[in-house]
mmCIF file of N, CA, C and O in Angstrom:
data_model
loop_
_atom_site.group_PDB
_atom_site.id
_atom_site.type_symbol
_atom_site.label_atom_id
_atom_site.label_comp_id
_atom_site.label_asym_id
_atom_site.label_seq_id
_atom_site.Cartn_x
_atom_site.Cartn_y
_atom_site.Cartn_z
ATOM 1 N N UNK A 1 -90.923 23.493 -73.812
ATOM 2 C CA UNK A 1 -89.368 24.107 -73.159
ATOM 3 C C UNK A 1 -89.465 23.261 -71.805
ATOM 4 O O UNK A 1 -88.351 22.665 -71.280
ATOM 5 N N UNK A 2 -90.322 23.593 -71.034
ATOM 6 C CA UNK A 2 -90.252 23.196 -69.620
ATOM 7 C C UNK A 2 -89.947 21.959 -69.259
ATOM 8 O O UNK A 2 -88.707 20.958 -68.535
ATOM 9 N N UNK A 3 -90.867 20.725 -70.141
ATOM 10 C CA UNK A 3 -90.358 19.307 -70.282
ATOM 11 C C UNK A 3 -89.126 18.753 -70.517
ATOM 12 O O UNK A 3 -88.727 18.397 -69.771
ATOM 13 N N UNK A 4 -88.546 19.881 -71.839
ATOM 14 C CA UNK A 4 -87.711 19.566 -72.308
ATOM 15 C C UNK A 4 -86.522 19.329 -70.790
ATOM 16 O O UNK A 4 -85.340 18.760 -70.580
ATOM 17 N N UNK A 5 -86.530 20.927 -70.312
ATOM 18 C CA UNK A 5 -85.108 21.093 -68.935
ATOM 19 C C UNK A 5 -85.881 20.260 -67.966
ATOM 20 O O UNK A 5 -84.956 19.797 -67.340
ATOM 21 N N UNK A 6 -87.343 20.103 -67.562
ATOM 22 C CA UNK A 6 -87.165 18.846 -66.530
ATOM 23 C C UNK A 6 -86.269 17.695 -66.809
ATOM 24 O O UNK A 6 -86.041 16.975 -66.062
ATOM 25 N N UNK A 7 -86.610 16.905 -68.282
ATOM 26 C CA UNK A 7 -86.321 15.767 -68.517
ATOM 27 C C UNK A 7 -84.372 16.204 -68.837
ATOM 28 O O UNK A 7 -83.718 14.769 -67.877
ATOM 29 N N UNK A 8 -83.962 17.176 -69.148
ATOM 30 C CA UNK A 8 -82.238 17.128 -68.934
ATOM 31 C C UNK A 8 -81.943 17.104 -67.432
ATOM 32 O O UNK A 8 -81.248 16.608 -67.143
ATOM 33 N N UNK A 9 -82.908 17.844 -66.635
ATOM 34 C CA UNK A 9 -82.105 17.916 -65.321
ATOM 35 C C UNK A 9 -82.709 16.147 -64.292
ATOM 36 O O UNK A 9 -81.580 16.229 -64.097
ATOM 37 N N UNK A 10 -83.283 15.616 -64.897
ATOM 38 C CA UNK A 10 -83.586 14.774 -64.687
ATOM 39 C C UNK A 10 -82.634 13.721 -64.625
ATOM 40 O O UNK A 10 -81.504 12.787 -64.451
ATOM 41 N N UNK A 11 -82.435 13.600 -66.360
ATOM 42 C CA UNK A 11 -81.420 12.818 -67.028
ATOM 43 C C UNK A 11 -79.790 13.251 -66.471
ATOM 44 O O UNK A 11 -78.690 11.943 -66.058
ATOM 45 N N UNK A 12 -79.648 14.254 -65.869
ATOM 46 C CA UNK A 12 -78.111 14.350 -65.623
ATOM 47 C C UNK A 12 -77.885 14.296 -64.200
ATOM 48 O O UNK A 12 -77.095 14.669 -63.340
ATOM 49 N N UNK A 13 -78.927 14.210 -63.273
ATOM 50 C CA UNK A 13 -79.010 14.077 -61.632
ATOM 51 C C UNK A 13 -78.989 15.226 -61.290
ATOM 52 O O UNK A 13 -78.281 15.467 -59.879
ATOM 53 N N UNK A 14 -79.691 16.524 -61.591
ATOM 54 C CA UNK A 14 -79.467 17.809 -61.389
ATOM 55 C C UNK A 14 -80.670 18.283 -60.394
ATOM 56 O O UNK A 14 -80.471 18.933 -59.758
ATOM 57 N N UNK A 15 -81.706 17.596 -60.351
ATOM 58 C CA UNK A 15 -82.640 17.580 -59.181
ATOM 59 C C UNK A 15 -82.550 17.835 -58.092
ATOM 60 O O UNK A 15 -82.906 19.093 -57.315
ATOM 61 N N UNK A 16 -82.025 17.278 -57.154
ATOM 62 C CA UNK A 16 -81.837 17.264 -55.661
ATOM 63 C C UNK A 16 -80.878 18.476 -55.213
ATOM 64 O O UNK A 16 -81.367 19.200 -54.858
ATOM 65 N N UNK A 17 -79.835 19.065 -56.486
ATOM 66 C CA UNK A 17 -79.263 20.282 -55.958
ATOM 67 C C UNK A 17 -80.219 21.358 -56.505
ATOM 68 O O UNK A 17 -80.035 22.240 -56.000
ATOM 69 N N UNK A 18 -80.793 21.554 -57.556
ATOM 70 C CA UNK A 18 -81.692 22.429 -57.789
ATOM 71 C C UNK A 18 -82.696 22.593 -56.854
ATOM 72 O O UNK A 18 -82.785 23.723 -56.294
ATOM 73 N N UNK A 19 -83.406 21.360 -56.177
ATOM 74 C CA UNK A 19 -84.248 21.744 -55.105
ATOM 75 C C UNK A 19 -83.654 22.444 -53.755
ATOM 76 O O UNK A 19 -84.416 23.679 -53.285
ATOM 77 N N UNK A 20 -82.439 21.828 -53.499
ATOM 78 C CA UNK A 20 -81.698 22.411 -52.173
ATOM 79 C C UNK A 20 -81.149 23.777 -52.804
ATOM 80 O O UNK A 20 -81.676 24.690 -52.154
ATOM 81 N N UNK A 21 -81.257 24.507 -53.784
ATOM 82 C CA UNK A 21 -80.786 25.617 -53.708
ATOM 83 C C UNK A 21 -82.256 26.572 -54.306
ATOM 84 O O UNK A 21 -82.118 27.926 -53.414
ATOM 85 N N UNK A 22 -82.949 25.933 -54.725
ATOM 86 C CA UNK A 22 -84.330 26.841 -54.807
ATOM 87 C C UNK A 22 -85.118 26.846 -53.087
ATOM 88 O O UNK A 22 -85.729 28.127 -53.059
ATOM 89 N N UNK A 23 -85.101 25.874 -52.814
ATOM 90 C CA UNK A 23 -85.674 26.013 -51.012
ATOM 91 C C UNK A 23 -84.774 27.237 -50.187
ATOM 92 O O UNK A 23 -85.411 28.003 -49.762
ATOM 93 N N UNK A 24 -83.565 27.310 -50.249
ATOM 94 C CA UNK A 24 -82.440 27.926 -49.593
ATOM 95 C C UNK A 24 -82.405 29.563 -49.911
ATOM 96 O O UNK A 24 -83.251 30.455 -49.151
ATOM 97 N N UNK A 25 -83.003 29.670 -51.201
ATOM 98 C CA UNK A 25 -83.717 30.860 -51.839
ATOM 99 C C UNK A 25 -84.718 31.740 -51.150
ATOM 100 O O UNK A 25 -85.036 32.428 -51.059
ATOM 101 N N UNK A 26 -85.959 30.038 -51.402
ATOM 102 C CA UNK A 26 -87.074 30.508 -50.903
ATOM 103 C C UNK A 26 -87.204 30.974 -48.972
ATOM 104 O O UNK A 26 -87.548 31.937 -48.445
ATOM 105 N N UNK A 27 -86.468 30.283 -48.609
ATOM 106 C CA UNK A 27 -85.935 30.458 -46.828
ATOM 107 C C UNK A 27 -85.648 31.928 -47.231
ATOM 108 O O UNK A 27 -86.216 32.940 -46.223
ATOM 109 N N UNK A 28 -84.663 32.241 -47.908
ATOM 110 C CA UNK A 28 -84.110 34.002 -47.538
ATOM 111 C C UNK A 28 -85.430 35.071 -47.797
ATOM 112 O O UNK A 28 -85.659 36.065 -46.888
ATOM 113 N N UNK A 29 -85.834 34.366 -49.443
ATOM 114 C CA UNK A 29 -87.391 35.819 -49.122
ATOM 115 C C UNK A 29 -88.285 35.071 -48.343
ATOM 116 O O UNK A 29 -88.553 36.286 -48.026
ATOM 117 N N UNK A 30 -89.025 34.086 -47.697
ATOM 118 C CA UNK A 30 -90.136 34.080 -47.048
ATOM 119 C C UNK A 30 -89.726 34.716 -45.654
ATOM 120 O O UNK A 30 -90.626 35.474 -44.705
ATOM 121 N N UNK A 31 -88.409 33.574 -45.087
ATOM 122 C CA UNK A 31 -88.761 34.269 -43.570
ATOM 123 C C UNK A 31 -87.873 35.771 -42.944
ATOM 124 O O UNK A 31 -88.100 35.882 -42.166
ATOM 125 N N UNK A 32 -87.074 36.335 -44.055
ATOM 126 C CA UNK A 32 -86.702 37.364 -43.466
ATOM 127 C C UNK A 32 -85.731 37.812 -42.952
ATOM 128 O O UNK A 32 -85.167 38.562 -42.153
ATOM 129 N N UNK A 33 -85.214 36.484 -42.776
ATOM 130 C CA UNK A 33 -83.788 36.483 -41.873
ATOM 131 C C UNK A 33 -81.968 36.245 -42.472
ATOM 132 O O UNK A 33 -81.678 35.488 -42.270
ATOM 133 N N UNK A 34 -82.431 36.531 -44.044
ATOM 134 C CA UNK A 34 -81.586 36.285 -44.600
ATOM 135 C C UNK A 34 -80.292 36.916 -44.211
ATOM 136 O O UNK A 34 -78.884 36.554 -44.104
ATOM 137 N N UNK A 35 -80.209 37.935 -43.657
ATOM 138 C CA UNK A 35 -79.167 38.938 -43.041
ATOM 139 C C UNK A 35 -78.532 38.035 -41.764
ATOM 140 O O UNK A 35 -77.195 38.455 -41.475
ATOM 141 N N UNK A 36 -79.420 37.268 -41.228
ATOM 142 C CA UNK A 36 -78.694 36.521 -39.748
ATOM 143 C C UNK A 36 -78.682 35.188 -40.205
ATOM 144 O O UNK A 36 -78.521 34.203 -39.351
ATOM 145 N N UNK A 37 -78.676 34.528 -41.524
ATOM 146 C CA UNK A 37 -78.276 33.040 -41.651
ATOM 147 C C UNK A 37 -77.007 32.824 -41.857
ATOM 148 O O UNK A 37 -76.625 33.606 -42.819
ATOM 149 N N UNK A 38 -76.465 31.843 -40.935
ATOM 150 C CA UNK A 38 -75.157 31.945 -41.620
ATOM 151 C C UNK A 38 -74.720 30.811 -42.705
ATOM 152 O O UNK A 38 -74.352 30.760 -43.435
ATOM 153 N N UNK A 39 -75.896 29.648 -42.397
ATOM 154 C CA UNK A 39 -75.551 28.642 -43.341
ATOM 155 C C UNK A 39 -76.785 27.829 -43.066
ATOM 156 O O UNK A 39 -78.057 27.754 -42.425
ATOM 157 N N UNK A 40 -77.525 27.308 -44.279
ATOM 158 C CA UNK A 40 -78.609 26.799 -44.587
ATOM 159 C C UNK A 40 -78.274 25.174 -45.458
ATOM 160 O O UNK A 40 -77.718 25.506 -46.707
ATOM 161 N N UNK A 41 -78.999 24.169 -45.149
ATOM 162 C CA UNK A 41 -79.094 22.715 -46.039
ATOM 163 C C UNK A 41 -80.352 22.305 -45.952
ATOM 164 O O UNK A 41 -80.918 22.399 -45.268
ATOM 165 N N UNK A 42 -80.713 21.521 -47.104
ATOM 166 C CA UNK A 42 -81.955 20.825 -47.283
ATOM 167 C C UNK A 42 -81.099 19.360 -47.383
ATOM 168 O O UNK A 42 -80.596 19.098 -48.482
ATOM 169 N N UNK A 43 -81.955 18.433 -47.064
ATOM 170 C CA UNK A 43 -81.943 17.136 -46.972
ATOM 171 C C UNK A 43 -82.801 15.934 -46.133
ATOM 172 O O UNK A 43 -83.312 16.694 -45.194
ATOM 173 N N UNK A 44 -83.651 15.117 -47.019
ATOM 174 C CA UNK A 44 -84.631 14.421 -46.452
ATOM 175 C C UNK A 44 -85.711 14.962 -46.146
ATOM 176 O O UNK A 44 -86.495 14.747 -44.893
ATOM 177 N N UNK A 45 -86.517 16.379 -46.567
ATOM 178 C CA UNK A 45 -87.408 17.170 -46.229
ATOM 179 C C UNK A 45 -87.018 18.026 -44.876
ATOM 180 O O UNK A 45 -87.893 18.485 -44.464
ATOM 181 N N UNK A 46 -85.854 17.788 -44.364
ATOM 182 C CA UNK A 46 -85.296 18.950 -43.490
ATOM 183 C C UNK A 46 -84.489 19.944 -44.252
ATOM 184 O O UNK A 46 -83.768 19.799 -44.474
ATOM 185 N N UNK A 47 -85.502 21.442 -43.813
ATOM 186 C CA UNK A 47 -84.198 22.525 -43.958
ATOM 187 C C UNK A 47 -83.364 22.695 -42.582
ATOM 188 O O UNK A 47 -83.906 23.073 -41.396
ATOM 189 N N UNK A 48 -81.815 22.821 -42.971
ATOM 190 C CA UNK A 48 -81.397 22.806 -41.369
ATOM 191 C C UNK A 48 -80.830 24.457 -41.736
ATOM 192 O O UNK A 48 -80.075 24.686 -42.646
ATOM 193 N N UNK A 49 -81.114 25.565 -40.680
ATOM 194 C CA UNK A 49 -81.041 26.969 -40.633
ATOM 195 C C UNK A 49 -79.790 26.706 -39.382
ATOM 196 O O UNK A 49 -80.726 26.798 -38.726
ATOM 197 N N UNK A 50 -78.429 27.619 -39.623
ATOM 198 C CA UNK A 50 -77.633 27.996 -38.552
ATOM 199 C C UNK A 50 -78.026 29.624 -38.407
ATOM 200 O O UNK A 50 -77.641 30.433 -39.531
ATOM 201 N N UNK A 51 -78.318 30.555 -37.392
ATOM 202 C CA UNK A 51 -78.567 31.951 -36.907
ATOM 203 C C UNK A 51 -77.649 32.418 -36.418
ATOM 204 O O UNK A 51 -77.245 31.620 -35.441
ATOM 205 N N UNK A 52 -77.285 33.638 -36.621
ATOM 206 C CA UNK A 52 -76.588 34.157 -35.958
ATOM 207 C C UNK A 52 -77.140 34.927 -34.688
ATOM 208 O O UNK A 52 -76.380 35.505 -33.774
ATOM 209 N N UNK A 53 -78.152 35.303 -34.374
ATOM 210 C CA UNK A 53 -79.136 35.988 -33.544
ATOM 211 C C UNK A 53 -80.396 35.125 -32.894
ATOM 212 O O UNK A 53 -80.940 34.242 -33.596
ATOM 213 N N UNK A 54 -79.919 34.847 -31.059
ATOM 214 C CA UNK A 54 -81.145 33.781 -30.852
ATOM 215 C C UNK A 54 -82.239 34.304 -30.871
ATOM 216 O O UNK A 54 -83.337 33.518 -30.544
ATOM 217 N N UNK A 55 -82.049 35.911 -30.563
ATOM 218 C CA UNK A 55 -83.716 36.405 -30.656
ATOM 219 C C UNK A 55 -84.406 36.162 -31.966
ATOM 220 O O UNK A 55 -86.027 35.820 -31.857
ATOM 221 N N UNK A 56 -83.837 36.093 -33.094
ATOM 222 C CA UNK A 56 -84.248 35.700 -34.321
ATOM 223 C C UNK A 56 -84.777 34.306 -34.697
ATOM 224 O O UNK A 56 -85.797 33.674 -35.119
ATOM 225 N N UNK A 57 -84.008 33.398 -33.836
ATOM 226 C CA UNK A 57 -84.230 31.993 -34.157
ATOM 227 C C UNK A 57 -85.729 31.836 -32.857
ATOM 228 O O UNK A 57 -85.863 31.034 -33.558
ATOM 229 N N UNK A 58 -85.583 32.005 -31.972
ATOM 230 C CA UNK A 58 -86.615 32.007 -31.293
ATOM 231 C C UNK A 58 -87.973 32.864 -31.741
ATOM 232 O O UNK A 58 -89.198 31.915 -31.886
ATOM 233 N N UNK A 59 -87.942 33.545 -32.500
ATOM 234 C CA UNK A 59 -89.568 34.255 -33.189
ATOM 235 C C UNK A 59 -89.288 33.268 -34.417
ATOM 236 O O UNK A 59 -90.854 32.882 -34.304
ATOM 237 N N UNK A 60 -88.452 33.231 -35.124
ATOM 238 C CA UNK A 60 -88.744 32.102 -36.473
ATOM 239 C C UNK A 60 -89.156 30.589 -35.581
ATOM 240 O O UNK A 60 -90.099 29.738 -36.577
ATOM 241 N N UNK A 61 -89.052 30.386 -34.821
ATOM 242 C CA UNK A 61 -89.585 28.982 -33.875
ATOM 243 C C UNK A 61 -91.237 28.643 -34.198
ATOM 244 O O UNK A 61 -91.980 27.659 -34.755
ATOM 245 N N UNK A 62 -91.430 29.949 -33.787
ATOM 246 C CA UNK A 62 -92.937 29.922 -33.536
ATOM 247 C C UNK A 62 -93.861 30.292 -35.092
ATOM 248 O O UNK A 62 -94.713 30.262 -34.776
ATOM 249 N N UNK A 63 -92.744 30.773 -35.913
ATOM 250 C CA UNK A 63 -93.752 30.833 -36.938
ATOM 251 C C UNK A 63 -92.901 29.954 -38.492
ATOM 252 O O UNK A 63 -93.029 29.895 -39.314
ATOM 253 N N UNK A 64 -92.809 28.545 -37.784
ATOM 254 C CA UNK A 64 -91.755 27.404 -38.370
ATOM 255 C C UNK A 64 -93.153 26.978 -39.690
ATOM 256 O O UNK A 64 -92.921 26.946 -41.064
ATOM 257 N N UNK A 65 -94.241 26.546 -38.903
ATOM 258 C CA UNK A 65 -95.453 25.929 -40.071
ATOM 259 C C UNK A 65 -95.614 26.765 -41.126
ATOM 260 O O UNK A 65 -96.283 26.554 -42.313
ATOM 261 N N UNK A 66 -95.666 28.047 -40.435
ATOM 262 C CA UNK A 66 -96.254 29.278 -41.744
ATOM 263 C C UNK A 66 -94.812 29.656 -43.064
ATOM 264 O O UNK A 66 -95.240 29.239 -43.755
ATOM 265 N N UNK A 67 -93.880 29.563 -42.407
ATOM 266 C CA UNK A 67 -92.812 29.474 -43.032
ATOM 267 C C UNK A 67 -92.714 28.488 -44.089
ATOM 268 O O UNK A 67 -92.194 28.221 -45.333
ATOM 269 N N UNK A 68 -92.690 27.110 -43.220
ATOM 270 C CA UNK A 68 -92.782 25.896 -44.534
ATOM 271 C C UNK A 68 -93.897 25.819 -45.442
ATOM 272 O O UNK A 68 -93.622 25.860 -46.501
ATOM 273 N N UNK A 69 -94.889 26.119 -45.076
ATOM 274 C CA UNK A 69 -96.125 26.378 -46.413
ATOM 275 C C UNK A 69 -95.600 27.578 -47.190
ATOM 276 O O UNK A 69 -95.932 27.248 -48.272
ATOM 277 N N UNK A 70 -95.036 28.274 -47.059
ATOM 278 C CA UNK A 70 -94.858 29.691 -48.106
ATOM 279 C C UNK A 70 -93.735 28.714 -48.797
ATOM 280 O O UNK A 70 -93.402 28.963 -49.922
ATOM 281 N N UNK A 71 -92.736 28.146 -48.216
ATOM 282 C CA UNK A 71 -91.741 27.626 -49.179
ATOM 283 C C UNK A 71 -91.946 26.630 -49.885
ATOM 284 O O UNK A 71 -91.521 26.631 -51.361
ATOM 285 N N UNK A 72 -93.272 25.646 -49.541
ATOM 286 C CA UNK A 72 -93.756 25.009 -50.172
ATOM 287 C C UNK A 72 -94.177 25.418 -51.248
ATOM 288 O O UNK A 72 -94.354 25.152 -52.192
ATOM 289 N N UNK A 73 -95.073 26.627 -51.326
ATOM 290 C CA UNK A 73 -96.233 26.912 -52.244
ATOM 291 C C UNK A 73 -94.913 27.756 -53.278
ATOM 292 O O UNK A 73 -95.025 27.713 -54.477
ATOM 293 N N UNK A 74 -93.959 28.551 -52.544
ATOM 294 C CA UNK A 74 -92.829 29.051 -53.752
ATOM 295 C C UNK A 74 -92.236 27.850 -54.822
ATOM 296 O O UNK A 74 -92.149 28.192 -55.919
ATOM 297 N N UNK A 75 -91.568 26.961 -54.211
ATOM 298 C CA UNK A 75 -91.834 25.882 -54.826
ATOM 299 C C UNK A 75 -92.847 25.217 -55.910
ATOM 300 O O UNK A 75 -92.290 24.940 -57.327
ATOM 301 N N UNK A 76 -93.753 24.873 -55.564
ATOM 302 C CA UNK A 76 -94.640 24.747 -56.415
ATOM 303 C C UNK A 76 -95.157 25.601 -57.553
ATOM 304 O O UNK A 76 -95.672 25.346 -58.512
ATOM 305 N N UNK A 77 -94.705 27.094 -56.942
ATOM 306 C CA UNK A 77 -95.379 27.958 -58.550
ATOM 307 C C UNK A 77 -93.901 28.354 -59.185
ATOM 308 O O UNK A 77 -94.171 28.488 -60.567
ATOM 309 N N UNK A 78 -92.910 27.683 -59.186
ATOM 310 C CA UNK A 78 -91.408 27.822 -59.847
ATOM 311 C C UNK A 78 -92.213 26.689 -60.944
ATOM 312 O O UNK A 78 -92.472 25.936 -61.286
ATOM 313 N N UNK A 79 -91.270 27.275 -62.053
ATOM 314 C CA UNK A 79 -91.859 26.682 -63.347
ATOM 315 C C UNK A 79 -90.760 25.169 -63.377
ATOM 316 O O UNK A 79 -91.330 24.651 -64.805
ATOM 317 N N UNK A 80 -89.679 24.996 -62.473
ATOM 318 C CA UNK A 80 -88.807 23.921 -63.099
ATOM 319 C C UNK A 80 -89.062 23.194 -61.735
ATOM 320 O O UNK A 80 -89.364 21.768 -62.394
ATOM 321 N N UNK A 81 -89.157 23.572 -60.484
ATOM 322 C CA UNK A 81 -89.067 22.520 -59.612
ATOM 323 C C UNK A 81 -90.368 21.852 -59.139
ATOM 324 O O UNK A 81 -90.573 20.726 -58.448
ATOM 325 N N UNK A 82 -91.933 22.167 -59.483
ATOM 326 C CA UNK A 82 -92.867 21.402 -59.558
ATOM 327 C C UNK A 82 -92.669 19.864 -59.297
ATOM 328 O O UNK A 82 -93.222 19.338 -59.142
ATOM 329 N N UNK A 83 -91.885 19.359 -60.815
ATOM 330 C CA UNK A 83 -91.804 18.101 -60.778
ATOM 331 C C UNK A 83 -91.038 17.387 -60.415
ATOM 332 O O UNK A 83 -90.755 16.113 -60.344
ATOM 333 N N UNK A 84 -90.251 18.083 -59.365
ATOM 334 C CA UNK A 84 -89.121 17.159 -58.873
ATOM 335 C C UNK A 84 -89.613 17.432 -57.182
ATOM 336 O O UNK A 84 -88.740 16.769 -56.648
ATOM 337 N N UNK A 85 -90.723 17.835 -57.034
ATOM 338 C CA UNK A 85 -90.984 17.819 -55.445
ATOM 339 C C UNK A 85 -91.074 16.387 -54.737
ATOM 340 O O UNK A 85 -90.933 16.118 -53.946
ATOM 341 N N UNK A 86 -91.829 15.548 -55.719
ATOM 342 C CA UNK A 86 -92.262 13.980 -55.183
ATOM 343 C C UNK A 86 -90.757 13.595 -55.497
ATOM 344 O O UNK A 86 -90.536 12.306 -54.063
ATOM 345 N N UNK A 87 -90.358 14.185 -56.090
ATOM 346 C CA UNK A 87 -88.707 13.395 -56.208
ATOM 347 C C UNK A 87 -87.849 13.043 -54.848
ATOM 348 O O UNK A 87 -87.263 12.308 -54.191
ATOM 349 N N UNK A 88 -87.784 14.811 -55.136
ATOM 350 C CA UNK A 88 -86.535 14.761 -54.024
ATOM 351 C C UNK A 88 -87.046 15.048 -52.564
ATOM 352 O O UNK A 88 -86.627 15.690 -51.318
ATOM 353 N N UNK A 89 -88.848 15.454 -52.345
ATOM 354 C CA UNK A 89 -89.504 15.827 -51.105
ATOM 355 C C UNK A 89 -89.442 17.684 -51.222
ATOM 356 O O UNK A 89 -88.634 18.345 -51.877
ATOM 357 N N UNK A 90 -90.445 17.810 -50.401
ATOM 358 C CA UNK A 90 -90.734 19.059 -49.926
ATOM 359 C C UNK A 90 -90.480 19.627 -48.860
ATOM 360 O O UNK A 90 -89.730 18.404 -48.099
ATOM 361 N N UNK A 91 -90.422 21.012 -48.062
ATOM 362 C CA UNK A 91 -90.008 21.169 -47.147
ATOM 363 C C UNK A 91 -91.322 20.517 -45.645
ATOM 364 O O UNK A 91 -92.272 20.643 -45.686
ATOM 365 N N UNK A 92 -90.554 19.513 -44.737
ATOM 366 C CA UNK A 92 -91.673 18.843 -43.934
ATOM 367 C C UNK A 92 -91.111 19.677 -42.163
ATOM 368 O O UNK A 92 -91.952 19.575 -41.609
ATOM 369 N N UNK A 93 -89.701 19.892 -42.044
ATOM 370 C CA UNK A 93 -89.417 20.581 -41.047
ATOM 371 C C UNK A 93 -88.456 21.247 -41.155
ATOM 372 O O UNK A 93 -87.318 21.422 -42.440
ATOM 373 N N UNK A 94 -88.260 22.407 -40.610
ATOM 374 C CA UNK A 94 -86.991 23.384 -40.101
ATOM 375 C C UNK A 94 -86.524 23.160 -39.046
ATOM 376 O O UNK A 94 -87.160 23.380 -37.955
ATOM 377 N N UNK A 95 -84.923 22.986 -38.986
ATOM 378 C CA UNK A 95 -84.090 22.775 -37.621
ATOM 379 C C UNK A 95 -83.155 24.158 -37.637
ATOM 380 O O UNK A 95 -82.627 23.962 -38.230
ATOM 381 N N UNK A 96 -83.714 24.780 -36.627
ATOM 382 C CA UNK A 96 -83.054 26.377 -36.192
ATOM 383 C C UNK A 96 -82.118 25.957 -35.501
ATOM 384 O O UNK A 96 -82.519 25.056 -34.213
ATOM 385 N N UNK A 97 -80.654 26.502 -35.812
ATOM 386 C CA UNK A 97 -79.416 26.206 -34.608
ATOM 387 C C UNK A 97 -78.996 27.721 -34.337
ATOM 388 O O UNK A 97 -79.053 28.489 -34.895
#
């Protein structure tokens, strides 16, 4: 069933949007900064995050590598997204604004 779903997602061109959604969900879960997050988007391996608190942004800056690893681990454990990580990329950097 997983292969059928992956094939459908691929044929319909939904992979990029699905991975974007999953990365943003993982950010909220992993960072613990969901309540301070104003906007987030994922493109070309970079997760762009706008935060409402400069203190939280500063704290998260020093945890970037750990957060990146946890987001990528979360994506690889998802039953749908692992096949699309190579196509659309994994999180390589987080840009905090």
